């Protein structure tokens, strides 16, 4: 069965710092990759997604992620965070051969200090 | 467009009691999912419906959990009897086919129901 691992459980940083969250998955076939974000008190929402094509994808709010197939990774980045980026971030994978079932990582809680 | 609706938002029950959650997906979305999110973990798929048929329920504890999606719209998830380890947030999501042979559906999540079993 596929699995998704996120390297950090908690990240604390100051405004204007750069953010990079790691995500690795364990499946050798064709996958779709997602980053979801959950702001305090809100529901999960899609930040960005990769289906095919350019491995560098841009999402909302200045976030981007790079798919590196050889490393089975899909790391999320933002060059300069804001206090409003405080949230929990989840990486997720679905396998095209498995009917759109999403497998999530354990999440990374990000706290941005003003 | 209206999002995925869930109720109740919070529920506290004692172990061995039963509980039911309701979900109304985004209008026109054929696929509906129920996830369980235990504190400190990512969501885990419990069951997936395509219209009113079950696509995947491999991780649903069928001795105590049941779900239905009558008429292919609303869905209910039931736990009977509840155990302490069922304390979690239960998320409902829906998606629609994005086109062609691709199975790249984007899932839209509801606010979840936070269940506490005491």
PDB file of C-alpha atoms in Angstrom:
ATOM      1  CA  UNK A   1       0.000   0.000   0.000  1.00  0.00           C
ATOM      2  CA  UNK A   2       1.163   3.507  -0.725  1.00  0.00           C
ATOM      3  CA  UNK A   3       2.260   5.768   2.108  1.00  0.00           C
ATOM      4  CA  UNK A   4       3.048   9.445   2.454  1.00  0.00           C
ATOM      5  CA  UNK A   5       5.517  10.871   4.928  1.00  0.00           C
ATOM      6  CA  UNK A   6       5.982  14.467   5.938  1.00  0.00           C
ATOM      7  CA  UNK A   7       9.320  15.186   7.483  1.00  0.00           C
ATOM      8  CA  UNK A   8       8.397  17.753  10.106  1.00  0.00           C
ATOM      9  CA  UNK A   9       5.509  17.679  12.516  1.00  0.00           C
ATOM     10  CA  UNK A  10       5.978  21.253  13.696  1.00  0.00           C
ATOM     11  CA  UNK A  11       7.694  24.257  12.169  1.00  0.00           C
ATOM     12  CA  UNK A  12       8.061  27.650  13.814  1.00  0.00           C
ATOM     13  CA  UNK A  13       9.405  30.593  11.885  1.00  0.00           C
ATOM     14  CA  UNK A  14       9.225  34.355  11.710  1.00  0.00           C
ATOM     15  CA  UNK A  15       7.460  36.464   9.128  1.00  0.00           C
ATOM     16  CA  UNK A  16       9.420  36.942   5.907  1.00  0.00           C
ATOM     17  CA  UNK A  17      11.340  33.705   6.468  1.00  0.00           C
ATOM     18  CA  UNK A  18      11.333  31.088   3.740  1.00  0.00           C
ATOM     19  CA  UNK A  19       9.366  27.879   4.203  1.00  0.00           C
ATOM     20  CA  UNK A  20      10.001  24.435   2.820  1.00  0.00           C
ATOM     21  CA  UNK A  21       7.969  21.404   3.846  1.00  0.00           C
ATOM     22  CA  UNK A  22       9.083  17.973   2.786  1.00  0.00           C
ATOM     23  CA  UNK A  23       6.842  15.232   1.433  1.00  0.00           C
ATOM     24  CA  UNK A  24       7.813  11.781   0.214  1.00  0.00           C
ATOM     25  CA  UNK A  25       5.591   9.012  -1.047  1.00  0.00           C
ATOM     26  CA  UNK A  26       6.118   5.334  -1.618  1.00  0.00           C
ATOM     27  CA  UNK A  27       4.663   4.238  -4.931  1.00  0.00           C
ATOM     28  CA  UNK A  28       6.477   3.640  -8.173  1.00  0.00           C
ATOM     29  CA  UNK A  29       3.631   4.169 -10.592  1.00  0.00           C
ATOM     30  CA  UNK A  30       1.752   7.192 -11.870  1.00  0.00           C
ATOM     31  CA  UNK A  31       0.506   9.458  -9.123  1.00  0.00           C
ATOM     32  CA  UNK A  32      -1.295  12.726  -8.647  1.00  0.00           C
ATOM     33  CA  UNK A  33       0.063  14.923  -5.871  1.00  0.00           C
ATOM     34  CA  UNK A  34      -1.631  17.500  -3.691  1.00  0.00           C
ATOM     35  CA  UNK A  35      -0.968  19.891  -0.875  1.00  0.00           C
ATOM     36  CA  UNK A  36      -3.915  20.789   1.312  1.00  0.00           C
ATOM     37  CA  UNK A  37      -3.979  23.462   3.989  1.00  0.00           C
ATOM     38  CA  UNK A  38      -6.161  23.795   7.060  1.00  0.00           C
ATOM     39  CA  UNK A  39      -6.226  27.233   8.638  1.00  0.00           C
ATOM     40  CA  UNK A  40      -7.279  27.465  12.292  1.00  0.00           C
ATOM     41  CA  UNK A  41     -11.001  26.821  12.585  1.00  0.00           C
ATOM     42  CA  UNK A  42     -11.444  26.217   8.877  1.00  0.00           C
ATOM     43  CA  UNK A  43     -11.858  23.159   6.686  1.00  0.00           C
ATOM     44  CA  UNK A  44      -9.248  21.528   4.497  1.00  0.00           C
ATOM     45  CA  UNK A  45      -8.698  23.352   1.237  1.00  0.00           C
ATOM     46  CA  UNK A  46      -6.536  22.681  -1.769  1.00  0.00           C
ATOM     47  CA  UNK A  47      -3.315  24.667  -1.987  1.00  0.00           C
ATOM     48  CA  UNK A  48      -1.944  23.182  -5.195  1.00  0.00           C
ATOM     49  CA  UNK A  49      -1.864  20.020  -7.241  1.00  0.00           C
ATOM     50  CA  UNK A  50       0.305  18.178  -9.732  1.00  0.00           C
ATOM     51  CA  UNK A  51      -1.178  15.902 -12.354  1.00  0.00           C
ATOM     52  CA  UNK A  52       1.365  16.003 -15.189  1.00  0.00           C
ATOM     53  CA  UNK A  53       3.583  18.376 -17.160  1.00  0.00           C
ATOM     54  CA  UNK A  54       5.826  21.000 -15.591  1.00  0.00           C
ATOM     55  CA  UNK A  55       7.058  19.525 -12.293  1.00  0.00           C
ATOM     56  CA  UNK A  56       7.116  22.967 -10.704  1.00  0.00           C
ATOM     57  CA  UNK A  57       3.570  23.910  -9.852  1.00  0.00           C
ATOM     58  CA  UNK A  58       2.294  27.147  -8.446  1.00  0.00           C
ATOM     59  CA  UNK A  59      -0.642  27.372  -6.099  1.00  0.00           C
ATOM     60  CA  UNK A  60      -2.561  29.982  -4.224  1.00  0.00           C
ATOM     61  CA  UNK A  61      -1.077  32.541  -1.846  1.00  0.00           C
ATOM     62  CA  UNK A  62       2.427  32.383  -3.296  1.00  0.00           C
ATOM     63  CA  UNK A  63       3.028  28.700  -2.612  1.00  0.00           C
ATOM     64  CA  UNK A  64       4.770  26.398  -5.055  1.00  0.00           C
ATOM     65  CA  UNK A  65       5.806  22.764  -5.061  1.00  0.00           C
ATOM     66  CA  UNK A  66       8.284  20.735  -7.048  1.00  0.00           C
ATOM     67  CA  UNK A  67       7.724  17.154  -8.095  1.00  0.00           C
ATOM     68  CA  UNK A  68      10.953  15.175  -8.276  1.00  0.00           C
ATOM     69  CA  UNK A  69      10.032  11.770  -9.597  1.00  0.00           C
ATOM     70  CA  UNK A  70      13.440  10.200  -8.959  1.00  0.00           C
ATOM     71  CA  UNK A  71      13.211  11.135  -5.299  1.00  0.00           C
ATOM     72  CA  UNK A  72       9.483  10.374  -4.900  1.00  0.00           C
ATOM     73  CA  UNK A  73       9.168  13.858  -3.437  1.00  0.00           C
ATOM     74  CA  UNK A  74       6.769  16.776  -3.681  1.00  0.00           C
ATOM     75  CA  UNK A  75       8.123  19.516  -1.440  1.00  0.00           C
ATOM     76  CA  UNK A  76       6.167  22.676  -0.722  1.00  0.00           C
ATOM     77  CA  UNK A  77       7.863  26.071  -0.676  1.00  0.00           C
ATOM     78  CA  UNK A  78       7.109  29.707  -0.046  1.00  0.00           C
ATOM     79  CA  UNK A  79       9.885  32.309  -0.271  1.00  0.00           C
ATOM     80  CA  UNK A  80       8.483  34.686   2.340  1.00  0.00           C
ATOM     81  CA  UNK A  81       5.803  33.639   4.814  1.00  0.00           C
ATOM     82  CA  UNK A  82       3.217  35.811   6.495  1.00  0.00           C
ATOM     83  CA  UNK A  83       1.519  35.465   9.843  1.00  0.00           C
ATOM     84  CA  UNK A  84      -1.615  34.380   7.972  1.00  0.00           C
ATOM     85  CA  UNK A  85       0.224  31.270   6.730  1.00  0.00           C
ATOM     86  CA  UNK A  86      -0.093  29.783  10.194  1.00  0.00           C
ATOM     87  CA  UNK A  87      -1.906  26.532   9.503  1.00  0.00           C
ATOM     88  CA  UNK A  88      -1.549  22.789   9.196  1.00  0.00           C
ATOM     89  CA  UNK A  89      -0.310  21.529   5.837  1.00  0.00           C
ATOM     90  CA  UNK A  90      -1.035  18.093   4.451  1.00  0.00           C
ATOM     91  CA  UNK A  91       0.585  16.359   1.521  1.00  0.00           C
ATOM     92  CA  UNK A  92      -1.605  13.820  -0.276  1.00  0.00           C
ATOM     93  CA  UNK A  93      -1.210  11.340  -3.092  1.00  0.00           C
ATOM     94  CA  UNK A  94      -3.625   9.468  -5.242  1.00  0.00           C
ATOM     95  CA  UNK A  95      -2.828   6.646  -7.546  1.00  0.00           C
ATOM     96  CA  UNK A  96      -4.525   6.731 -10.900  1.00  0.00           C
ATOM     97  CA  UNK A  97      -4.937   2.991 -10.828  1.00  0.00           C
ATOM     98  CA  UNK A  98      -6.654   3.062  -7.443  1.00  0.00           C
ATOM     99  CA  UNK A  99      -9.780   5.077  -8.125  1.00  0.00           C
ATOM    100  CA  UNK A 100      -8.871   8.492  -6.763  1.00  0.00           C
ATOM    101  CA  UNK A 101      -8.329   7.310  -3.215  1.00  0.00           C
ATOM    102  CA  UNK A 102      -6.314   9.995  -1.417  1.00  0.00           C
ATOM    103  CA  UNK A 103      -3.576   8.974   0.991  1.00  0.00           C
ATOM    104  CA  UNK A 104      -2.526  11.771   3.311  1.00  0.00           C
ATOM    105  CA  UNK A 105       0.660  12.410   5.186  1.00  0.00           C
ATOM    106  CA  UNK A 106       0.564  13.113   8.897  1.00  0.00           C
ATOM    107  CA  UNK A 107       0.571  16.878   8.465  1.00  0.00           C
ATOM    108  CA  UNK A 108       2.936  19.680   9.456  1.00  0.00           C
ATOM    109  CA  UNK A 109       1.820  22.399  11.822  1.00  0.00           C
ATOM    110  CA  UNK A 110       3.349  25.721  10.823  1.00  0.00           C
ATOM    111  CA  UNK A 111       3.403  28.646  13.226  1.00  0.00           C
ATOM    112  CA  UNK A 112       4.493  31.985  11.831  1.00  0.00           C
ATOM    113  CA  UNK A 113       5.460  34.478  14.489  1.00  0.00           C
ATOM    114  CA  UNK A 114       4.627  38.108  13.707  1.00  0.00           C
TER     115      UNK A 114
ATOM    116  CA  UNK B   1     -21.241  27.591  -5.234  1.00  0.00           C
ATOM    117  CA  UNK B   2     -22.179  26.117  -1.867  1.00  0.00           C
ATOM    118  CA  UNK B   3     -19.582  23.901  -0.263  1.00  0.00           C
ATOM    119  CA  UNK B   4     -19.833  20.503   1.360  1.00  0.00           C
ATOM    120  CA  UNK B   5     -22.159  20.644   4.346  1.00  0.00           C
ATOM    121  CA  UNK B   6     -21.832  18.433   7.420  1.00  0.00           C
ATOM    122  CA  UNK B   7     -23.762  18.105  10.642  1.00  0.00           C
ATOM    123  CA  UNK B   8     -23.483  18.076  13.524  1.00  0.00           C
ATOM    124  CA  UNK B   9     -20.237  19.979  13.961  1.00  0.00           C
ATOM    125  CA  UNK B  10     -19.582  18.505  17.399  1.00  0.00           C
ATOM    126  CA  UNK B  11     -20.808  15.424  19.183  1.00  0.00           C
ATOM    127  CA  UNK B  12     -19.993  13.945  22.568  1.00  0.00           C
ATOM    128  CA  UNK B  13     -21.196  10.452  23.402  1.00  0.00           C
ATOM    129  CA  UNK B  14     -20.363   7.693  25.814  1.00  0.00           C
ATOM    130  CA  UNK B  15     -18.720   4.490  24.668  1.00  0.00           C
ATOM    131  CA  UNK B  16     -21.125   1.845  23.418  1.00  0.00           C
ATOM    132  CA  UNK B  17     -23.602   4.497  22.299  1.00  0.00           C
ATOM    133  CA  UNK B  18     -24.433   5.035  18.651  1.00  0.00           C
ATOM    134  CA  UNK B  19     -23.965   8.166  16.569  1.00  0.00           C
ATOM    135  CA  UNK B  20     -24.715   9.311  13.039  1.00  0.00           C
ATOM    136  CA  UNK B  21     -23.177  11.994  10.874  1.00  0.00           C
ATOM    137  CA  UNK B  22     -24.714  13.628   7.830  1.00  0.00           C
ATOM    138  CA  UNK B  23     -23.102  15.013   4.702  1.00  0.00           C
ATOM    139  CA  UNK B  24     -24.495  16.963   1.762  1.00  0.00           C
ATOM    140  CA  UNK B  25     -21.959  17.185  -1.069  1.00  0.00           C
ATOM    141  CA  UNK B  26     -21.533  19.934  -3.618  1.00  0.00           C
ATOM    142  CA  UNK B  27     -24.392  19.854  -6.080  1.00  0.00           C
ATOM    143  CA  UNK B  28     -23.637  17.631  -9.043  1.00  0.00           C
ATOM    144  CA  UNK B  29     -20.663  15.882  -7.498  1.00  0.00           C
ATOM    145  CA  UNK B  30     -20.948  12.178  -8.159  1.00  0.00           C
ATOM    146  CA  UNK B  31     -18.255  10.991  -5.787  1.00  0.00           C
ATOM    147  CA  UNK B  32     -18.455  11.259  -2.017  1.00  0.00           C
ATOM    148  CA  UNK B  33     -15.839  10.314   0.548  1.00  0.00           C
ATOM    149  CA  UNK B  34     -15.793   9.862   4.316  1.00  0.00           C
ATOM    150  CA  UNK B  35     -12.471  10.304   6.091  1.00  0.00           C
ATOM    151  CA  UNK B  36     -11.469   9.821   9.718  1.00  0.00           C
ATOM    152  CA  UNK B  37      -8.875  12.220  11.103  1.00  0.00           C
ATOM    153  CA  UNK B  38      -7.462  11.275  14.478  1.00  0.00           C
ATOM    154  CA  UNK B  39      -5.716  14.057  16.372  1.00  0.00           C
ATOM    155  CA  UNK B  40      -2.161  14.511  15.151  1.00  0.00           C
ATOM    156  CA  UNK B  41      -2.660  12.424  12.017  1.00  0.00           C
ATOM    157  CA  UNK B  42      -3.720  13.017   8.450  1.00  0.00           C
ATOM    158  CA  UNK B  43      -7.181  12.063   7.216  1.00  0.00           C
ATOM    159  CA  UNK B  44      -7.721   8.382   6.444  1.00  0.00           C
ATOM    160  CA  UNK B  45     -10.289   7.274   3.894  1.00  0.00           C
ATOM    161  CA  UNK B  46     -13.105   5.188   5.358  1.00  0.00           C
ATOM    162  CA  UNK B  47     -15.412   4.832   2.372  1.00  0.00           C
ATOM    163  CA  UNK B  48     -15.875   6.179  -1.137  1.00  0.00           C
ATOM    164  CA  UNK B  49     -19.162   6.303  -3.046  1.00  0.00           C
ATOM    165  CA  UNK B  50     -19.685   6.813  -6.755  1.00  0.00           C
ATOM    166  CA  UNK B  51     -23.283   7.962  -7.032  1.00  0.00           C
ATOM    167  CA  UNK B  52     -25.010   5.548  -4.641  1.00  0.00           C
ATOM    168  CA  UNK B  53     -22.589   2.645  -5.084  1.00  0.00           C
ATOM    169  CA  UNK B  54     -19.591   1.837  -2.896  1.00  0.00           C
ATOM    170  CA  UNK B  55     -16.230   2.102  -4.688  1.00  0.00           C
ATOM    171  CA  UNK B  56     -13.884   1.484  -1.761  1.00  0.00           C
ATOM    172  CA  UNK B  57     -14.679   0.547   1.827  1.00  0.00           C
ATOM    173  CA  UNK B  58     -11.543  -1.452   2.536  1.00  0.00           C
ATOM    174  CA  UNK B  59     -10.638   0.641   5.591  1.00  0.00           C
ATOM    175  CA  UNK B  60     -14.115   0.863   7.079  1.00  0.00           C
ATOM    176  CA  UNK B  61     -14.446  -1.125  10.336  1.00  0.00           C
ATOM    177  CA  UNK B  62     -17.576  -2.855   9.196  1.00  0.00           C
ATOM    178  CA  UNK B  63     -18.346  -4.457  12.541  1.00  0.00           C
ATOM    179  CA  UNK B  64     -19.273  -1.032  13.907  1.00  0.00           C
ATOM    180  CA  UNK B  65     -19.258   1.497  11.077  1.00  0.00           C
ATOM    181  CA  UNK B  66     -21.810   1.746   8.303  1.00  0.00           C
ATOM    182  CA  UNK B  67     -22.501   4.304   5.616  1.00  0.00           C
ATOM    183  CA  UNK B  68     -25.093   4.835   2.974  1.00  0.00           C
ATOM    184  CA  UNK B  69     -25.765   7.241   0.177  1.00  0.00           C
ATOM    185  CA  UNK B  70     -29.352   6.804  -0.823  1.00  0.00           C
ATOM    186  CA  UNK B  71     -30.344   8.483  -4.097  1.00  0.00           C
ATOM    187  CA  UNK B  72     -26.716   9.346  -4.789  1.00  0.00           C
ATOM    188  CA  UNK B  73     -26.757  12.702  -2.996  1.00  0.00           C
ATOM    189  CA  UNK B  74     -26.690  12.978   0.808  1.00  0.00           C
ATOM    190  CA  UNK B  75     -24.825  10.458   2.888  1.00  0.00           C
ATOM    191  CA  UNK B  76     -24.852   9.281   6.480  1.00  0.00           C
ATOM    192  CA  UNK B  77     -22.074   7.602   8.429  1.00  0.00           C
ATOM    193  CA  UNK B  78     -23.029   5.657  11.532  1.00  0.00           C
ATOM    194  CA  UNK B  79     -21.015   4.190  14.376  1.00  0.00           C
ATOM    195  CA  UNK B  80     -22.650   1.569  16.566  1.00  0.00           C
ATOM    196  CA  UNK B  81     -21.391   0.915  19.181  1.00  0.00           C
ATOM    197  CA  UNK B  82     -18.759   3.620  19.592  1.00  0.00           C
ATOM    198  CA  UNK B  83     -15.373   2.975  21.185  1.00  0.00           C
ATOM    199  CA  UNK B  84     -12.974   5.405  22.800  1.00  0.00           C
ATOM    200  CA  UNK B  85     -10.611   5.117  19.819  1.00  0.00           C
ATOM    201  CA  UNK B  86     -13.329   6.439  17.517  1.00  0.00           C
ATOM    202  CA  UNK B  87     -12.746   9.928  18.890  1.00  0.00           C
ATOM    203  CA  UNK B  88     -11.741  11.885  15.814  1.00  0.00           C
ATOM    204  CA  UNK B  89     -12.898  14.403  13.256  1.00  0.00           C
ATOM    205  CA  UNK B  90     -15.012  12.832  10.531  1.00  0.00           C
ATOM    206  CA  UNK B  91     -14.598  14.606   7.231  1.00  0.00           C
ATOM    207  CA  UNK B  92     -16.828  14.391   4.216  1.00  0.00           C
ATOM    208  CA  UNK B  93     -15.514  15.326   0.780  1.00  0.00           C
ATOM    209  CA  UNK B  94     -16.926  15.304  -2.719  1.00  0.00           C
ATOM    210  CA  UNK B  95     -15.523  15.440  -6.217  1.00  0.00           C
ATOM    211  CA  UNK B  96     -16.579  15.351  -9.831  1.00  0.00           C
ATOM    212  CA  UNK B  97     -14.914  13.924 -12.890  1.00  0.00           C
ATOM    213  CA  UNK B  98     -12.556  16.494 -14.369  1.00  0.00           C
ATOM    214  CA  UNK B  99     -12.646  15.007 -17.806  1.00  0.00           C
ATOM    215  CA  UNK B 100     -11.576  12.325 -20.196  1.00  0.00           C
ATOM    216  CA  UNK B 101      -9.836   9.231 -18.979  1.00  0.00           C
ATOM    217  CA  UNK B 102      -8.067  11.080 -16.221  1.00  0.00           C
ATOM    218  CA  UNK B 103      -8.901  10.086 -12.697  1.00  0.00           C
ATOM    219  CA  UNK B 104      -7.518  13.342 -11.370  1.00  0.00           C
ATOM    220  CA  UNK B 105     -10.483  14.431  -9.297  1.00  0.00           C
ATOM    221  CA  UNK B 106     -10.092  17.380  -6.960  1.00  0.00           C
ATOM    222  CA  UNK B 107     -11.760  16.730  -3.633  1.00  0.00           C
ATOM    223  CA  UNK B 108     -13.606  19.438  -1.726  1.00  0.00           C
ATOM    224  CA  UNK B 109     -13.860  19.001   2.013  1.00  0.00           C
ATOM    225  CA  UNK B 110     -16.563  19.891   4.486  1.00  0.00           C
ATOM    226  CA  UNK B 111     -15.911  21.382   7.945  1.00  0.00           C
ATOM    227  CA  UNK B 112     -15.993  17.997   9.645  1.00  0.00           C
ATOM    228  CA  UNK B 113     -17.736  16.591  12.704  1.00  0.00           C
ATOM    229  CA  UNK B 114     -15.626  16.390  15.836  1.00  0.00           C
ATOM    230  CA  UNK B 115     -16.613  13.270  17.790  1.00  0.00           C
ATOM    231  CA  UNK B 116     -15.568  12.736  21.384  1.00  0.00           C
ATOM    232  CA  UNK B 117     -16.249   9.355  22.928  1.00  0.00           C
ATOM    233  CA  UNK B 118     -16.014   9.267  26.718  1.00  0.00           C
TER     234      UNK B 118
END
